[in-house]
JSON list of C-alpha atoms in Angstrom, two decimals:
[
{"chain": "V", "resi": 228, "resn": "MET", "atom": "CA", "xyz": [-49.45, 51.59, 2.28]},
{"chain": "V", "resi": 229, "resn": "SER", "atom": "CA", "xyz": [-48.14, 54.18, 0.32]},
{"chain": "V", "resi": 230, "resn": "SER", "atom": "CA", "xyz": [-51.24, 53.47, -1.73]},
{"chain": "V", "resi": 231, "resn": "SER", "atom": "CA", "xyz": [-53.77, 54.28, 1.50]},
{"chain": "V", "resi": 232, "resn": "LEU", "atom": "CA", "xyz": [-51.88, 57.13, 1.64]},
{"chain": "V", "resi": 233, "resn": "ALA", "atom": "CA", "xyz": [-52.06, 58.94, -1.17]},
{"chain": "V", "resi": 234, "resn": "LYS", "atom": "CA", "xyz": [-55.92, 58.19, -1.61]},
{"chain": "V", "resi": 235, "resn": "ALA", "atom": "CA", "xyz": [-56.12, 60.12, 1.67]},
{"chain": "V", "resi": 236, "resn": "GLY", "atom": "CA", "xyz": [-54.72, 62.91, 0.45]},
{"chain": "V", "resi": 237, "resn": "SER", "atom": "CA", "xyz": [-56.19, 63.24, -2.58]},
{"chain": "V", "resi": 238, "resn": "SER", "atom": "CA", "xyz": [-58.81, 65.79, -3.38]},
{"chain": "V", "resi": 239, "resn": "GLY", "atom": "CA", "xyz": [-60.71, 63.07, -3.79]},
{"chain": "V", "resi": 240, "resn": "SER", "atom": "CA", "xyz": [-61.05, 62.33, -7.22]},
{"chain": "V", "resi": 241, "resn": "ASP", "atom": "CA", "xyz": [-61.13, 58.87, -8.69]},
{"chain": "V", "resi": 242, "resn": "VAL", "atom": "CA", "xyz": [-58.28, 60.28, -11.24]},
{"chain": "V", "resi": 243, "resn": "ASP", "atom": "CA", "xyz": [-55.06, 57.93, -9.04]},
{"chain": "V", "resi": 244, "resn": "ALA", "atom": "CA", "xyz": [-57.46, 54.82, -8.63]},
{"chain": "V", "resi": 245, "resn": "PRO", "atom": "CA", "xyz": [-56.48, 53.50, -12.46]},
{"chain": "V", "resi": 246, "resn": "ASN", "atom": "CA", "xyz": [-52.77, 54.65, -10.84]},
{"chain": "V", "resi": 247, "resn": "ALA", "atom": "CA", "xyz": [-53.10, 52.98, -7.86]},
{"chain": "V", "resi": 248, "resn": "MET", "atom": "CA", "xyz": [-53.86, 49.87, -9.78]},
{"chain": "V", "resi": 249, "resn": "ILE", "atom": "CA", "xyz": [-51.17, 49.26, -12.23]},
{"chain": "V", "resi": 250, "resn": "HIS", "atom": "CA", "xyz": [-49.08, 50.03, -9.42]},
{"chain": "V", "resi": 251, "resn": "ASP", "atom": "CA", "xyz": [-50.45, 46.88, -6.90]},
{"chain": "V", "resi": 252, "resn": "GLU", "atom": "CA", "xyz": [-49.90, 44.84, -10.07]},
{"chain": "V", "resi": 253, "resn": "LYS", "atom": "CA", "xyz": [-46.62, 45.76, -10.85]},
{"chain": "V", "resi": 254, "resn": "ARG", "atom": "CA", "xyz": [-46.23, 45.28, -7.03]},
{"chain": "V", "resi": 255, "resn": "ARG", "atom": "CA", "xyz": [-47.67, 41.97, -7.22]},
{"chain": "V", "resi": 256, "resn": "LYS", "atom": "CA", "xyz": [-45.65, 40.45, -10.36]},
{"chain": "V", "resi": 257, "resn": "ARG", "atom": "CA", "xyz": [-41.93, 41.72, -8.12]},
{"chain": "V", "resi": 258, "resn": "MET", "atom": "CA", "xyz": [-43.31, 40.03, -5.57]},
{"chain": "V", "resi": 259, "resn": "ILE", "atom": "CA", "xyz": [-44.41, 36.68, -7.35]},
{"chain": "V", "resi": 260, "resn": "SER", "atom": "CA", "xyz": [-40.90, 37.23, -9.09]},
{"chain": "V", "resi": 261, "resn": "ASN", "atom": "CA", "xyz": [-38.80, 38.18, -5.51]},
{"chain": "V", "resi": 262, "resn": "ARG", "atom": "CA", "xyz": [-40.30, 34.46, -5.03]},
{"chain": "V", "resi": 263, "resn": "GLU", "atom": "CA", "xyz": [-39.90, 31.94, -7.69]},
{"chain": "V", "resi": 264, "resn": "SER", "atom": "CA", "xyz": [-36.33, 34.13, -7.59]},
{"chain": "V", "resi": 265, "resn": "ALA", "atom": "CA", "xyz": [-35.75, 32.90, -4.28]},
{"chain": "V", "resi": 266, "resn": "ARG", "atom": "CA", "xyz": [-37.56, 29.55, -4.74]},
{"chain": "V", "resi": 267, "resn": "ARG", "atom": "CA", "xyz": [-34.71, 29.13, -7.76]},
{"chain": "V", "resi": 268, "resn": "SER", "atom": "CA", "xyz": [-32.06, 30.55, -5.09]},
{"chain": "V", "resi": 269, "resn": "ARG", "atom": "CA", "xyz": [-32.71, 28.22, -2.73]},
{"chain": "V", "resi": 270, "resn": "MET", "atom": "CA", "xyz": [-32.95, 25.10, -5.50]},
{"chain": "V", "resi": 271, "resn": "LYS", "atom": "CA", "xyz": [-29.76, 26.39, -7.51]},
{"chain": "V", "resi": 272, "resn": "ARG", "atom": "CA", "xyz": [-28.18, 26.26, -3.25]},
{"chain": "V", "resi": 273, "resn": "GLN", "atom": "CA", "xyz": [-29.53, 22.77, -2.30]},
{"chain": "V", "resi": 274, "resn": "LYS", "atom": "CA", "xyz": [-28.12, 21.07, -5.86]},
{"chain": "V", "resi": 275, "resn": "HIS", "atom": "CA", "xyz": [-25.06, 22.81, -4.98]},
{"chain": "V", "resi": 276, "resn": "LEU", "atom": "CA", "xyz": [-24.84, 21.52, -1.56]},
{"chain": "V", "resi": 277, "resn": "GLY", "atom": "CA", "xyz": [-26.16, 18.16, -2.96]},
{"chain": "V", "resi": 278, "resn": "GLY", "atom": "CA", "xyz": [-22.90, 18.39, -4.92]},
{"chain": "V", "resi": 279, "resn": "LEU", "atom": "CA", "xyz": [-20.71, 19.25, -2.48]},
{"chain": "V", "resi": 280, "resn": "VAL", "atom": "CA", "xyz": [-21.79, 16.22, -0.24]},
{"chain": "V", "resi": 281, "resn": "SER", "atom": "CA", "xyz": [-21.39, 13.64, -3.10]},
{"chain": "V", "resi": 282, "resn": "GLU", "atom": "CA", "xyz": [-17.88, 15.15, -3.90]},
{"chain": "V", "resi": 283, "resn": "LYS", "atom": "CA", "xyz": [-16.73, 14.71, -0.32]},
{"chain": "V", "resi": 284, "resn": "SER", "atom": "CA", "xyz": [-18.09, 11.45, 0.23]},
{"chain": "V", "resi": 285, "resn": "ILE", "atom": "CA", "xyz": [-15.94, 10.42, -3.26]},
{"chain": "V", "resi": 286, "resn": "LEU", "atom": "CA", "xyz": [-13.10, 12.01, -1.95]},
{"chain": "V", "resi": 287, "resn": "GLU", "atom": "CA", "xyz": [-13.34, 10.37, 1.82]},
{"chain": "V", "resi": 288, "resn": "ARG", "atom": "CA", "xyz": [-13.70, 7.12, 0.03]},
{"chain": "V", "resi": 289, "resn": "LYS", "atom": "CA", "xyz": [-10.32, 8.35, -2.36]},
{"chain": "V", "resi": 290, "resn": "ILE", "atom": "CA", "xyz": [-8.68, 8.77, 0.50]},
{"chain": "V", "resi": 291, "resn": "TYR", "atom": "CA", "xyz": [-9.70, 5.67, 2.64]},
{"chain": "V", "resi": 292, "resn": "GLU", "atom": "CA", "xyz": [-8.02, 4.00, -0.25]},
{"chain": "V", "resi": 293, "resn": "ASP", "atom": "CA", "xyz": [-4.74, 6.02, -0.37]},
{"chain": "V", "resi": 294, "resn": "ASN", "atom": "CA", "xyz": [-4.48, 5.46, 3.11]},
{"chain": "V", "resi": 295, "resn": "GLU", "atom": "CA", "xyz": [-4.77, 1.58, 2.40]},
{"chain": "V", "resi": 296, "resn": "ARG", "atom": "CA", "xyz": [-2.55, 1.10, -0.07]},
{"chain": "V", "resi": 297, "resn": "TYR", "atom": "CA", "xyz": [-0.05, 3.24, 1.75]},
{"chain": "V", "resi": 298, "resn": "VAL", "atom": "CA", "xyz": [-0.48, 0.80, 4.75]},
{"chain": "V", "resi": 299, "resn": "ALA", "atom": "CA", "xyz": [0.11, -2.24, 2.42]},
{"chain": "V", "resi": 300, "resn": "ILE", "atom": "CA", "xyz": [3.22, -0.21, 0.66]},
{"chain": "V", "resi": 301, "resn": "TRP", "atom": "CA", "xyz": [4.63, 0.37, 4.33]},
{"chain": "V", "resi": 302, "resn": "GLN", "atom": "CA", "xyz": [4.50, -2.76, 5.07]},
{"chain": "V", "resi": 303, "resn": "SER", "atom": "CA", "xyz": [6.07, -4.47, 1.41]},
{"chain": "V", "resi": 304, "resn": "HIS", "atom": "CA", "xyz": [9.05, -1.85, 2.65]},
{"chain": "V", "resi": 305, "resn": "PHE", "atom": "CA", "xyz": [9.22, -3.11, 6.21]},
{"chain": "V", "resi": 306, "resn": "ALA", "atom": "CA", "xyz": [9.55, -6.46, 4.96]},
{"chain": "V", "resi": 307, "resn": "LEU", "atom": "CA", "xyz": [11.82, -5.81, 2.23]},
{"chain": "V", "resi": 308, "resn": "GLU", "atom": "CA", "xyz": [14.04, -4.22, 3.94]},
{"chain": "V", "resi": 309, "resn": "SER", "atom": "CA", "xyz": [13.98, -6.83, 7.16]},
{"chain": "V", "resi": 310, "resn": "GLN", "atom": "CA", "xyz": [14.97, -9.58, 4.12]},
{"chain": "V", "resi": 311, "resn": "ASN", "atom": "CA", "xyz": [17.52, -6.99, 3.47]},
{"chain": "V", "resi": 312, "resn": "LYS", "atom": "CA", "xyz": [19.35, -6.46, 6.18]},
{"chain": "V", "resi": 313, "resn": "ILE", "atom": "CA", "xyz": [19.15, -10.51, 6.43]},
{"chain": "V", "resi": 314, "resn": "LEU", "atom": "CA", "xyz": [20.27, -10.93, 3.03]},
{"chain": "V", "resi": 315, "resn": "ARG", "atom": "CA", "xyz": [23.99, -8.10, 4.24]},
{"chain": "V", "resi": 316, "resn": "ASP", "atom": "CA", "xyz": [24.74, -10.03, 7.04]},
{"chain": "V", "resi": 317, "resn": "GLU", "atom": "CA", "xyz": [24.49, -13.23, 4.89]},
{"chain": "V", "resi": 318, "resn": "LYS", "atom": "CA", "xyz": [27.22, -11.80, 2.34]},
{"chain": "V", "resi": 319, "resn": "MET", "atom": "CA", "xyz": [29.09, -10.20, 5.44]},
{"chain": "V", "resi": 320, "resn": "LYS", "atom": "CA", "xyz": [29.44, -14.29, 6.72]},
{"chain": "V", "resi": 321, "resn": "LEU", "atom": "CA", "xyz": [30.05, -15.58, 3.29]},
{"chain": "V", "resi": 322, "resn": "ALA", "atom": "CA", "xyz": [32.38, -13.01, 3.05]},
{"chain": "V", "resi": 323, "resn": "GLU", "atom": "CA", "xyz": [34.32, -13.68, 5.76]},
{"chain": "V", "resi": 324, "resn": "ASN", "atom": "CA", "xyz": [34.22, -17.57, 4.97]},
{"chain": "V", "resi": 325, "resn": "LEU", "atom": "CA", "xyz": [35.17, -16.80, 1.71]},
{"chain": "V", "resi": 326, "resn": "LYS", "atom": "CA", "xyz": [38.52, -14.94, 3.67]},
{"chain": "V", "resi": 327, "resn": "ASN", "atom": "CA", "xyz": [38.85, -17.90, 6.29]},
{"chain": "V", "resi": 328, "resn": "LEU", "atom": "CA", "xyz": [39.14, -20.82, 2.78]},
{"chain": "V", "resi": 329, "resn": "GLN", "atom": "CA", "xyz": [41.30, -18.01, 1.06]},
{"chain": "V", "resi": 330, "resn": "GLN", "atom": "CA", "xyz": [43.60, -17.87, 4.00]},
{"chain": "V", "resi": 331, "resn": "ILE", "atom": "CA", "xyz": [43.69, -21.92, 3.96]},
{"chain": "V", "resi": 332, "resn": "LEU", "atom": "CA", "xyz": [44.14, -22.50, 0.49]},
{"chain": "V", "resi": 333, "resn": "SER", "atom": "CA", "xyz": [47.34, -19.89, 0.48]},
{"chain": "V", "resi": 334, "resn": "GLY", "atom": "CA", "xyz": [49.04, -21.96, 3.22]},
{"chain": "V", "resi": 335, "resn": "TYR", "atom": "CA", "xyz": [48.98, -25.34, 1.07]},
{"chain": "V", "resi": 336, "resn": "GLU", "atom": "CA", "xyz": [51.22, -26.08, -2.01]},
{"chain": "V", "resi": 337, "resn": "VAL", "atom": "CA", "xyz": [49.90, -26.68, -4.84]},
{"chain": "V", "resi": 338, "resn": "PRO", "atom": "CA", "xyz": [52.39, -29.82, -6.71]},
{"chain": "V", "resi": 339, "resn": "GLU", "atom": "CA", "xyz": [53.01, -28.76, -9.91]},
{"chain": "V", "resi": 340, "resn": "SER", "atom": "CA", "xyz": [51.36, -31.47, -10.99]},
{"chain": "V", "resi": 341, "resn": "ASP", "atom": "CA", "xyz": [49.40, -34.70, -9.65]},
{"chain": "V", "resi": 342, "resn": "GLN", "atom": "CA", "xyz": [52.88, -37.12, -10.09]},
{"chain": "V", "resi": 343, "resn": "ASP", "atom": "CA", "xyz": [54.12, -36.08, -7.09]},
{"chain": "V", "resi": 344, "resn": "ILE", "atom": "CA", "xyz": [50.45, -36.65, -4.74]},
{"chain": "V", "resi": 345, "resn": "GLU", "atom": "CA", "xyz": [50.91, -40.44, -3.05]},
{"chain": "V", "resi": 346, "resn": "VAL", "atom": "CA", "xyz": [47.51, -41.62, -2.13]},
{"chain": "V", "resi": 347, "resn": "SER", "atom": "CA", "xyz": [47.07, -44.77, -0.08]},
{"chain": "V", "resi": 348, "resn": "ASP", "atom": "CA", "xyz": [45.04, -47.34, -2.00]},
{"chain": "V", "resi": 349, "resn": "ARG", "atom": "CA", "xyz": [42.34, -47.29, 1.16]},
{"chain": "V", "resi": 350, "resn": "PHE", "atom": "CA", "xyz": [41.63, -44.10, 0.46]},
{"chain": "V", "resi": 351, "resn": "LEU", "atom": "CA", "xyz": [40.84, -44.48, -2.79]},
{"chain": "V", "resi": 352, "resn": "ASN", "atom": "CA", "xyz": [38.07, -47.48, -2.37]},
{"chain": "V", "resi": 353, "resn": "PRO", "atom": "CA", "xyz": [36.66, -46.81, 0.98]},
{"chain": "V", "resi": 354, "resn": "TRP", "atom": "CA", "xyz": [34.33, -49.53, 0.54]},
{"chain": "V", "resi": 355, "resn": "GLN", "atom": "CA", "xyz": [37.52, -52.34, 0.95]},
{"chain": "V", "resi": 356, "resn": "VAL", "atom": "CA", "xyz": [39.03, -53.34, 3.68]},
{"chain": "V", "resi": 357, "resn": "SER", "atom": "CA", "xyz": [42.51, -53.74, 3.72]},
{"chain": "V", "resi": 358, "resn": "SER", "atom": "CA", "xyz": [43.62, -56.23, 6.44]},
{"chain": "V", "resi": 359, "resn": "PRO", "atom": "CA", "xyz": [42.20, -59.95, 6.39]},
{"chain": "V", "resi": 360, "resn": "VAL", "atom": "CA", "xyz": [38.97, -61.13, 7.80]},
{"chain": "V", "resi": 361, "resn": "LYS", "atom": "CA", "xyz": [38.66, -63.23, 10.22]},
{"chain": "V", "resi": 362, "resn": "SER", "atom": "CA", "xyz": [35.93, -66.01, 9.81]},
{"chain": "V", "resi": 363, "resn": "ILE", "atom": "CA", "xyz": [34.05, -66.29, 12.98]},
{"chain": "V", "resi": 364, "resn": "THR", "atom": "CA", "xyz": [33.12, -69.67, 13.26]},
{"chain": "V", "resi": 365, "resn": "ALA", "atom": "CA", "xyz": [29.86, -70.90, 15.59]},
{"chain": "V", "resi": 366, "resn": "SER", "atom": "CA", "xyz": [32.14, -73.90, 16.47]},
{"chain": "V", "resi": 367, "resn": "GLY", "atom": "CA", "xyz": [31.38, -74.52, 20.76]},
{"chain": "V", "resi": 368, "resn": "MET", "atom": "CA", "xyz": [29.06, -71.74, 20.54]},
{"chain": "V", "resi": 369, "resn": "PHE", "atom": "CA", "xyz": [25.55, -73.86, 20.05]},
{"chain": "V", "resi": 370, "resn": "LYS", "atom": "CA", "xyz": [25.13, -77.07, 21.78]},
{"chain": "V", "resi": 371, "resn": "PHE", "atom": "CA", "xyz": [22.30, -79.69, 20.90]}
]
């Protein structure tokens, strides 16, 4: 548009024509260069966006896996805490039983030697009967 104005304002000489053609050629090359630069910029932006989308996908997957691990560890921790509580309660009961047994044992006097202990034969051999055995006869039980 500016070249047409230059032509209209000239005194009619053809001296400006080669200048105008050079100017139009430069403008055309600049326009092609700008289009190519814009195309490269769009491709670069698209490639960068693709990389960001890929990175987002990878990070989301990692978050999911970390979440799964967290849940598993939390469940394991909860189970261990429950077991630990059970074991502590059992320890307290056993400690109480031990204390009671120690109190019972402290009430007994321990003899100084085994000779002081008198044990009946009945307790040493419980499978032997100490009373006389009466035989049972079938003398009048069966009649033929």
